[in-house]
Coordinates of C-alpha atoms and ligand atoms in Angstrom, one line a residue:
M1 CA -59.7 -82.4 -22.8
T2 CA -62.0 -80.4 -20.5
T3 CA -63.4 -77.1 -21.7
P4 CA -63.9 -74.7 -18.8
P5 CA -67.2 -72.8 -18.5
A6 CA -66.9 -69.3 -19.9
D7 CA -67.5 -67.7 -16.4
A8 CA -65.1 -70.0 -14.6
P9 CA -62.2 -68.2 -12.8
A10 CA -58.9 -69.1 -14.7
S11 CA -57.0 -71.7 -12.9
L12 CA -53.6 -70.4 -11.8
L13 CA -52.4 -73.9 -11.2
F14 CA -52.8 -74.7 -14.9
T15 CA -51.4 -71.3 -16.1
P16 CA -47.9 -71.8 -17.6
L17 CA -45.0 -70.3 -15.7
K18 CA -41.8 -68.9 -17.2
L19 CA -38.6 -69.6 -15.4
R20 CA -35.6 -68.2 -17.2
S21 CA -35.7 -69.8 -20.6
L22 CA -38.1 -72.6 -19.6
T23 CA -41.9 -72.5 -19.7
L24 CA -43.6 -74.9 -17.3
N25 CA -47.0 -76.1 -18.7
N26 CA -48.5 -75.8 -15.2
R27 CA -47.4 -75.1 -11.7
V28 CA -47.7 -78.6 -10.3
V29 CA -44.3 -80.1 -9.3
V30 CA -43.4 -83.6 -8.2
S31 CA -41.6 -83.2 -4.9
P32 CA -38.2 -85.0 -4.6
M33 CA -38.7 -88.5 -3.1
C34 CA -35.9 -91.0 -2.3
M35 CA -36.7 -94.4 -3.7
Y36 CA -33.6 -96.3 -2.4
S37 CA -33.5 -98.3 -5.6
A38 CA -30.3 -97.5 -7.3
Q39 CA -27.1 -99.6 -7.5
N40 CA -23.8 -97.7 -7.3
G41 CA -25.8 -94.5 -7.8
M42 CA -27.0 -95.6 -11.3
A43 CA -30.6 -95.0 -12.4
N44 CA -32.4 -98.1 -13.8
D45 CA -35.7 -99.2 -15.2
F46 CA -37.4 -98.5 -11.9
H47 CA -36.4 -94.8 -12.0
L48 CA -37.5 -94.5 -15.7
T49 CA -40.9 -96.0 -14.9
H50 CA -41.3 -94.1 -11.7
L51 CA -40.4 -90.6 -13.0
G52 CA -41.7 -91.2 -16.4
Q53 CA -45.2 -91.9 -15.1
F54 CA -45.4 -88.4 -13.8
A55 CA -44.7 -86.9 -17.2
L56 CA -47.6 -89.0 -18.6
G57 CA -49.7 -87.7 -15.7
G58 CA -49.1 -84.1 -16.8
A59 CA -46.9 -82.6 -14.1
G60 CA -45.3 -79.3 -15.0
L61 CA -42.0 -80.2 -13.4
I62 CA -40.7 -83.4 -12.0
L63 CA -37.9 -83.3 -9.4
T64 CA -35.8 -86.4 -8.9
E65 CA -35.0 -87.8 -5.5
A66 CA -32.0 -86.6 -3.6
T67 CA -29.1 -87.4 -5.9
A68 CA -25.8 -87.7 -4.2
V69 CA -22.8 -85.5 -5.3
S70 CA -20.3 -88.0 -3.9
P71 CA -20.5 -91.6 -2.7
E72 CA -20.1 -90.5 1.0
G73 CA -23.0 -88.1 0.5
R74 CA -25.6 -90.8 0.0
I75 CA -28.3 -91.2 2.6
S76 CA -28.3 -94.9 1.8
P77 CA -26.3 -97.3 -0.3
E78 CA -29.2 -97.3 -2.8
D79 CA -29.4 -93.5 -3.5
L80 CA -29.1 -92.1 -7.0
G81 CA -25.8 -90.3 -7.7
L82 CA -24.2 -87.9 -10.1
W83 CA -20.6 -88.2 -8.9
T84 CA -19.2 -90.0 -12.0
D85 CA -19.8 -89.6 -15.8
E86 CA -21.1 -93.2 -16.0
Q87 CA -24.2 -92.1 -14.1
I88 CA -25.1 -89.6 -16.9
V89 CA -26.4 -92.1 -19.5
P90 CA -29.3 -93.8 -17.6
L91 CA -30.4 -90.4 -16.3
G92 CA -30.4 -89.1 -19.9
H93 CA -32.9 -91.8 -20.9
I94 CA -35.2 -90.5 -18.2
T95 CA -34.9 -86.8 -19.2
D96 CA -35.5 -87.8 -22.8
F97 CA -38.6 -89.7 -22.0
V98 CA -40.0 -86.8 -19.8
H99 CA -39.3 -84.3 -22.6
R100 CA -41.0 -86.4 -25.2
H101 CA -44.1 -86.4 -23.1
G102 CA -44.2 -82.7 -22.6
S103 CA -42.9 -82.3 -19.1
L104 CA -39.7 -80.8 -17.6
I105 CA -37.4 -82.4 -15.1
G106 CA -35.0 -81.2 -12.5
V107 CA -32.4 -83.0 -10.4
Q108 CA -32.2 -82.5 -6.6
L109 CA -28.4 -82.5 -5.7
A110 CA -27.7 -83.6 -2.2
H111 CA -25.1 -84.5 0.4
A112 CA -26.4 -86.2 3.5
G113 CA -23.5 -85.2 5.8
R114 CA -23.9 -86.8 9.2
K115 CA -27.2 -88.5 8.1
A116 CA -25.4 -90.5 5.4
S117 CA -24.7 -94.3 5.4
T118 CA -28.1 -95.3 6.8
Y119 CA -30.6 -98.0 5.8
A120 CA -33.7 -97.3 3.7
P121 CA -36.8 -96.8 5.9
W122 CA -38.2 -100.2 5.2
R123 CA -34.9 -101.7 6.2
G124 CA -35.1 -99.9 9.6
R125 CA -33.1 -96.6 9.0
G126 CA -30.1 -96.4 11.4
Q127 CA -26.4 -96.8 10.5
V128 CA -25.2 -99.2 7.9
A129 CA -22.0 -100.4 9.5
P130 CA -18.8 -100.5 7.5
E131 CA -18.8 -104.3 7.3
A132 CA -22.3 -104.2 5.8
G133 CA -21.2 -101.7 3.1
G134 CA -21.5 -98.5 5.1
W135 CA -18.8 -95.7 5.1
G136 CA -17.4 -93.0 7.3
V137 CA -19.5 -89.9 7.4
I138 CA -18.7 -86.2 7.7
G139 CA -20.5 -83.2 9.2
P140 CA -19.9 -79.7 10.5
G141 CA -19.0 -81.2 13.9
G142 CA -18.5 -84.5 15.6
E143 CA -22.1 -84.9 17.1
R144 CA -24.3 -87.5 15.6
F145 CA -28.0 -87.1 14.7
H146 CA -29.2 -89.9 16.9
E147 CA -27.6 -92.8 18.7
T148 CA -28.5 -95.2 15.9
Y149 CA -26.7 -92.9 13.4
P150 CA -23.0 -92.9 12.5
V151 CA -20.6 -90.6 14.5
P152 CA -19.4 -88.0 11.9
T153 CA -15.9 -86.6 11.5
A154 CA -15.8 -82.8 11.6
M155 CA -15.0 -81.5 8.2
T156 CA -11.7 -79.9 7.4
G157 CA -11.2 -77.0 5.1
D158 CA -10.2 -79.5 2.4
D159 CA -13.4 -81.4 3.0
I160 CA -15.4 -78.2 2.6
R161 CA -13.7 -77.3 -0.7
R162 CA -14.2 -80.8 -2.0
V163 CA -18.0 -80.7 -1.2
V164 CA -18.3 -77.4 -3.0
A165 CA -16.5 -78.8 -6.1
D166 CA -18.6 -82.0 -6.0
F167 CA -21.8 -80.0 -6.2
A168 CA -20.5 -78.0 -9.1
A169 CA -19.3 -81.1 -10.9
A170 CA -22.6 -82.9 -10.4
A171 CA -24.4 -79.8 -11.8
R172 CA -22.2 -80.0 -15.0
R173 CA -23.1 -83.7 -15.3
A174 CA -26.8 -82.8 -14.8
L175 CA -26.6 -80.5 -17.8
V176 CA -25.1 -83.3 -20.0
A177 CA -27.9 -85.6 -18.8
G178 CA -30.5 -83.2 -20.1
F179 CA -32.0 -81.8 -16.9
D180 CA -33.9 -78.6 -17.1
A181 CA -33.3 -77.4 -13.5
V182 CA -31.2 -78.1 -10.5
E183 CA -32.4 -78.0 -6.9
L184 CA -29.9 -77.9 -4.1
H185 CA -31.0 -79.9 -1.0
A186 CA -30.4 -77.6 2.0
A187 CA -33.3 -79.0 4.0
H188 CA -34.3 -82.0 6.2
G189 CA -31.1 -82.1 8.3
Y190 CA -28.7 -83.0 5.5
L191 CA -25.3 -81.5 5.1
L192 CA -26.1 -77.9 3.9
H193 CA -28.8 -77.6 6.6
Q194 CA -26.4 -79.0 9.2
F195 CA -24.2 -76.0 8.5
L196 CA -27.2 -73.6 8.7
S197 CA -28.5 -74.7 12.0
P198 CA -26.9 -73.6 15.3
L199 CA -28.0 -76.9 16.8
S200 CA -25.8 -79.0 14.5
N201 CA -23.1 -76.5 13.5
T202 CA -20.8 -76.2 16.5
R203 CA -17.8 -75.0 14.5
T204 CA -15.6 -72.1 15.7
D205 CA -14.0 -71.3 12.3
E206 CA -15.5 -69.1 9.6
Y207 CA -18.2 -71.7 8.8
G208 CA -19.7 -71.7 12.3
G209 CA -21.1 -69.2 14.9
S210 CA -22.7 -66.2 13.3
F211 CA -25.5 -66.2 10.7
E212 CA -22.9 -65.1 8.1
N213 CA -20.7 -68.0 8.9
R214 CA -23.4 -70.7 9.1
T215 CA -24.7 -69.6 5.7
R216 CA -21.3 -69.5 4.1
L217 CA -21.1 -73.1 2.9
L218 CA -24.5 -72.9 1.2
L219 CA -23.7 -69.6 -0.5
E220 CA -20.4 -71.1 -1.7
V221 CA -22.2 -74.1 -3.1
V222 CA -24.8 -71.8 -4.8
R223 CA -22.1 -69.7 -6.4
A224 CA -20.2 -72.7 -7.6
V225 CA -23.3 -74.4 -9.0
R226 CA -24.6 -71.1 -10.5
S227 CA -21.4 -70.7 -12.4
A228 CA -21.4 -74.4 -13.6
W229 CA -25.2 -74.3 -14.4
P230 CA -26.2 -72.2 -17.4
M231 CA -27.7 -68.8 -16.8
H232 CA -30.7 -69.7 -19.0
L233 CA -31.7 -72.5 -16.7
P234 CA -33.3 -72.1 -13.3
L235 CA -31.8 -73.0 -9.9
F236 CA -33.9 -74.0 -6.9
V237 CA -32.9 -74.3 -3.3
R238 CA -34.9 -76.4 -0.8
V239 CA -34.7 -75.3 2.8
S240 CA -36.2 -76.2 6.1
A241 CA -37.8 -72.9 7.1
T242 CA -37.6 -74.0 10.7
D243 CA -36.1 -76.7 12.9
W244 CA -39.2 -76.7 15.1
A245 CA -36.8 -76.6 18.0
D246 CA -35.6 -74.0 20.5
G247 CA -32.3 -72.4 19.5
G248 CA -32.5 -73.8 16.0
W249 CA -32.8 -72.4 12.5
D250 CA -36.0 -70.5 12.2
L251 CA -38.2 -68.5 9.8
D252 CA -36.5 -65.1 10.4
Q253 CA -33.2 -66.7 9.4
T254 CA -34.8 -68.3 6.4
V255 CA -36.1 -64.9 5.2
G256 CA -32.6 -63.4 5.7
L257 CA -31.0 -66.3 3.7
A258 CA -33.7 -66.0 1.0
S259 CA -32.7 -62.4 0.2
R260 CA -29.1 -63.4 -0.2
L261 CA -30.0 -66.4 -2.3
R262 CA -32.0 -64.2 -4.7
Y263 CA -28.9 -62.0 -5.1
E264 CA -26.8 -65.1 -6.0
G265 CA -29.1 -66.1 -8.9
V266 CA -31.4 -68.6 -7.2
D267 CA -34.9 -68.5 -8.8
V268 CA -37.1 -70.6 -6.5
L269 CA -37.0 -71.3 -2.8
D270 CA -38.7 -74.6 -2.1
V271 CA -39.9 -74.2 1.5
S272 CA -40.1 -77.3 3.6
S273 CA -39.3 -77.7 7.3
G274 CA -37.8 -80.0 10.0
G275 CA -35.5 -83.0 9.9
L276 CA -32.5 -81.5 11.7
T277 CA -33.0 -82.7 15.3
T278 CA -34.8 -85.4 17.2
A279 CA -35.9 -82.6 19.5
Q280 CA -38.2 -81.2 16.9
R281 CA -41.8 -80.7 17.9
I282 CA -44.1 -80.6 14.8
T283 CA -47.8 -80.9 14.6
P284 CA -48.3 -81.5 10.9
G285 CA -51.7 -80.8 9.3
P286 CA -53.0 -79.8 5.9
L287 CA -51.0 -76.9 4.4
Y288 CA -48.9 -76.6 7.6
Q289 CA -45.8 -75.3 5.8
V290 CA -47.6 -72.9 3.4
P291 CA -47.3 -69.9 5.8
F292 CA -43.5 -70.2 5.6
A293 CA -43.5 -70.0 1.8
A294 CA -46.0 -67.1 2.0
R295 CA -43.8 -65.1 4.4
V296 CA -40.7 -65.5 2.2
R297 CA -42.7 -64.6 -0.9
A298 CA -44.1 -61.4 0.9
E299 CA -40.7 -60.3 2.1
V300 CA -38.3 -61.2 -0.7
P301 CA -39.3 -59.6 -3.9
D302 CA -38.4 -61.5 -7.1
L303 CA -37.7 -64.8 -5.4
L304 CA -40.3 -67.3 -6.4
T305 CA -41.5 -69.7 -3.7
M306 CA -42.7 -73.3 -3.9
A307 CA -45.1 -74.6 -1.2
V308 CA -45.0 -78.2 -0.1
G309 CA -46.4 -80.5 2.6
M310 CA -49.8 -82.1 3.0
I311 CA -51.3 -80.3 0.0
E312 CA -53.7 -82.9 -1.1
T313 CA -56.7 -81.5 -3.1
P314 CA -56.7 -79.5 -6.3
Q315 CA -58.7 -76.8 -4.5
Q316 CA -56.0 -76.5 -1.8
A317 CA -53.3 -76.3 -4.4
E318 CA -55.2 -73.7 -6.4
G319 CA -56.0 -71.7 -3.3
I320 CA -52.3 -71.4 -2.4
L321 CA -51.6 -69.7 -5.7
Q322 CA -54.8 -67.6 -5.7
N323 CA -53.9 -66.3 -2.2
G324 CA -50.4 -65.3 -3.4
D325 CA -48.8 -67.7 -0.9
A326 CA -46.5 -69.4 -3.4
D327 CA -45.7 -69.5 -7.1
L328 CA -45.5 -73.3 -7.4
V329 CA -47.0 -76.2 -5.6
A330 CA -45.0 -79.4 -4.9
L331 CA -46.7 -82.7 -4.0
G332 CA -45.0 -85.8 -2.8
R333 CA -47.2 -88.6 -1.4
P334 CA -50.2 -87.6 -3.4
F335 CA -48.2 -88.4 -6.5
L336 CA -47.3 -91.8 -5.1
R337 CA -51.0 -92.5 -4.7
D338 CA -52.0 -91.1 -8.1
P339 CA -49.3 -90.3 -10.7
H340 CA -52.0 -88.7 -12.8
W341 CA -52.9 -86.2 -10.0
P342 CA -52.6 -83.2 -12.4
Q343 CA -55.1 -84.7 -14.8
R344 CA -57.6 -85.2 -12.0
A345 CA -56.9 -81.7 -10.7
A346 CA -57.3 -80.1 -14.1
H347 CA -60.7 -81.8 -14.4
A348 CA -61.8 -80.7 -10.9
L349 CA -60.7 -77.1 -11.6
G350 CA -62.3 -77.0 -15.1
A351 CA -58.9 -76.3 -16.6
A352 CA -57.5 -77.8 -19.8
L353 CA -54.6 -80.2 -19.6
P354 CA -54.0 -82.3 -22.8
L355 CA -53.8 -86.1 -22.2
P356 CA -50.9 -87.9 -23.9
D357 CA -52.1 -88.9 -27.4
M358 CA -51.9 -92.6 -26.4
Y359 CA -54.3 -91.9 -23.5
A360 CA -56.6 -89.5 -25.3
R361 CA -59.5 -92.0 -25.4
A362 CA -59.6 -92.1 -21.6
G363 CA -61.3 -88.6 -21.8
W364 CA -62.6 -87.1 -18.6
Ligands
FMN1 C1 -40.9 -91.6 0.1 C2 -40.5 -90.2 0.3 C3 -39.1 -89.8 0.0 C4 -38.7 -88.5 0.2 N1 -37.4 -88.1 -0.2 C5 -37.1 -86.8 -0.3 C6 -35.9 -86.4 -0.9 O1 -35.2 -87.2 -1.5 N2 -35.6 -85.1 -0.9 C7 -36.4 -84.1 -0.3 O2 -36.1 -83.0 -0.3 N3 -37.6 -84.5 0.3 C8 -37.9 -85.8 0.3 N4 -39.2 -86.2 0.8 C9 -40.1 -85.1 1.3 C10 -41.1 -84.8 0.1 O3 -40.4 -84.2 -0.9 C11 -42.1 -83.8 0.6 O4 -41.5 -82.6 1.0 C12 -42.9 -84.4 1.8 O5 -43.3 -85.7 1.6 C13 -44.2 -83.5 2.1 O6 -45.0 -83.4 1.0 P1 -46.3 -84.4 0.8 O7 -47.2 -84.1 2.0 O8 -47.0 -83.9 -0.4 O9 -45.9 -85.8 0.7 C14 -39.6 -87.5 0.7 C15 -40.9 -87.9 1.1 C16 -41.3 -89.2 0.9 C17 -42.8 -89.5 1.2

C-alpha cells in the first residue's frame, strides 16, 4: 500500500463516497459495457471473470453491461437479461464475488427499442433477421435507426405499460441477485432515449410532442423502479446529454429532465451523449463530455453527476472531481486495457488503495 507524503493534497478520487446506505471505497466506476457473450440472457463464467477482475482491481463501483428487461429489449441475441427468475442465480455468483473482494456492483437495466435485434459489433452490427434468431422490434414510432436496422412497430399503450412493468420486475430481480445499485439506460439511442428525443419520437399522443410528453415514459419507469427498488439503495440514470444533431435532444432539456429526476428519487445522473441518430456530428476528444456533467451538477443541486468518456489518466479523473465537475468518474475502455486501473491510479496520485490479500506481495 502506498503512503502519501504528508503535504500531498488529498485525492478526491480515492475518498469514499456515501450513496444512501452504501459507501463506495472510491469514486472510480466501471462504465457499463456490452460483452455480447450471454446465452438466453444468462450470465456465465465469462461475465464472472470479466466483472470479477474489476473488483480485484479496486474499482469503487462496477456497472454491468446493458441488461435487458425483456427478450425483445436485447440489443443482440447475446445480451445479458433479467427478465426471468432463472437469470438471478448466475448474476448472484457475480455480486457475491464482487462483495467478497470489497467492491460494489450495479446493474444497468435496458431496453433497446428500435435498436434491438442486431448483431454484435464484431459480427457486423445491423439487423438479425427473424430466420437467423432475430425478433420484431418496437419503438416510439415506425422509423428505423438506419437502413440496416429493423423497422420498428410503434408502441401501443399496452406496450408502454408492459415496458414500465418489465423495468420494475427486473429491478426486483436485481435486488434478489444482490446488486447494490440500479442504473436505467436512457442514453445512446435506446428505447428511453428514443422517447426523449424529438428526432425519434414522432408520437402524437401523451408520450410525444412536448417536453413533458417525451419525458413521460422515462419518469414512469423511474417511479416504477424507485418503488420496486429499496429506498436505502441508490438509483442511477444514464442519459445522452445531447444528440449532437439539429432539432434533437440537447443539454438544456437534459438539465430540465435532471431536476425532475432528482425529485423522483434518482441519486446520480450518468452523463454520456449521442447514439440516437446517424445525423450526429461529434468530435470526440479527451474529457469531451465532462462539461455536460458539470453543467447539470452546477444547476441541479443535490443530484450527483458521473462523468464519462475519454477519461484516461488518473490526473484527468482527479481533476474532474477537484474542479467540481462531477462526483464520480466512469471509465470504459481504460478498464478493458487495464482492469487494475484504480491500483495504478492510486499509486500515481499518492493515495492508499489496499491490494487484495492474495495480491499484496505485488506491492507498488
Ligand atoms: C465494448 C463497449 C461496450 C459498451 N456497452 C455499453 C452499454 O452496455 N451501456 C452503456 O451505457 N454504454 C456502453 N458503452 C459505452 C461506455 O459505457 C462508455 O460510456 C464509453 O465507452 C466512453 O467511455 P470510455 O472513453 O472510458 O470508454 C460501451 C462501450 C464499449 C467500449
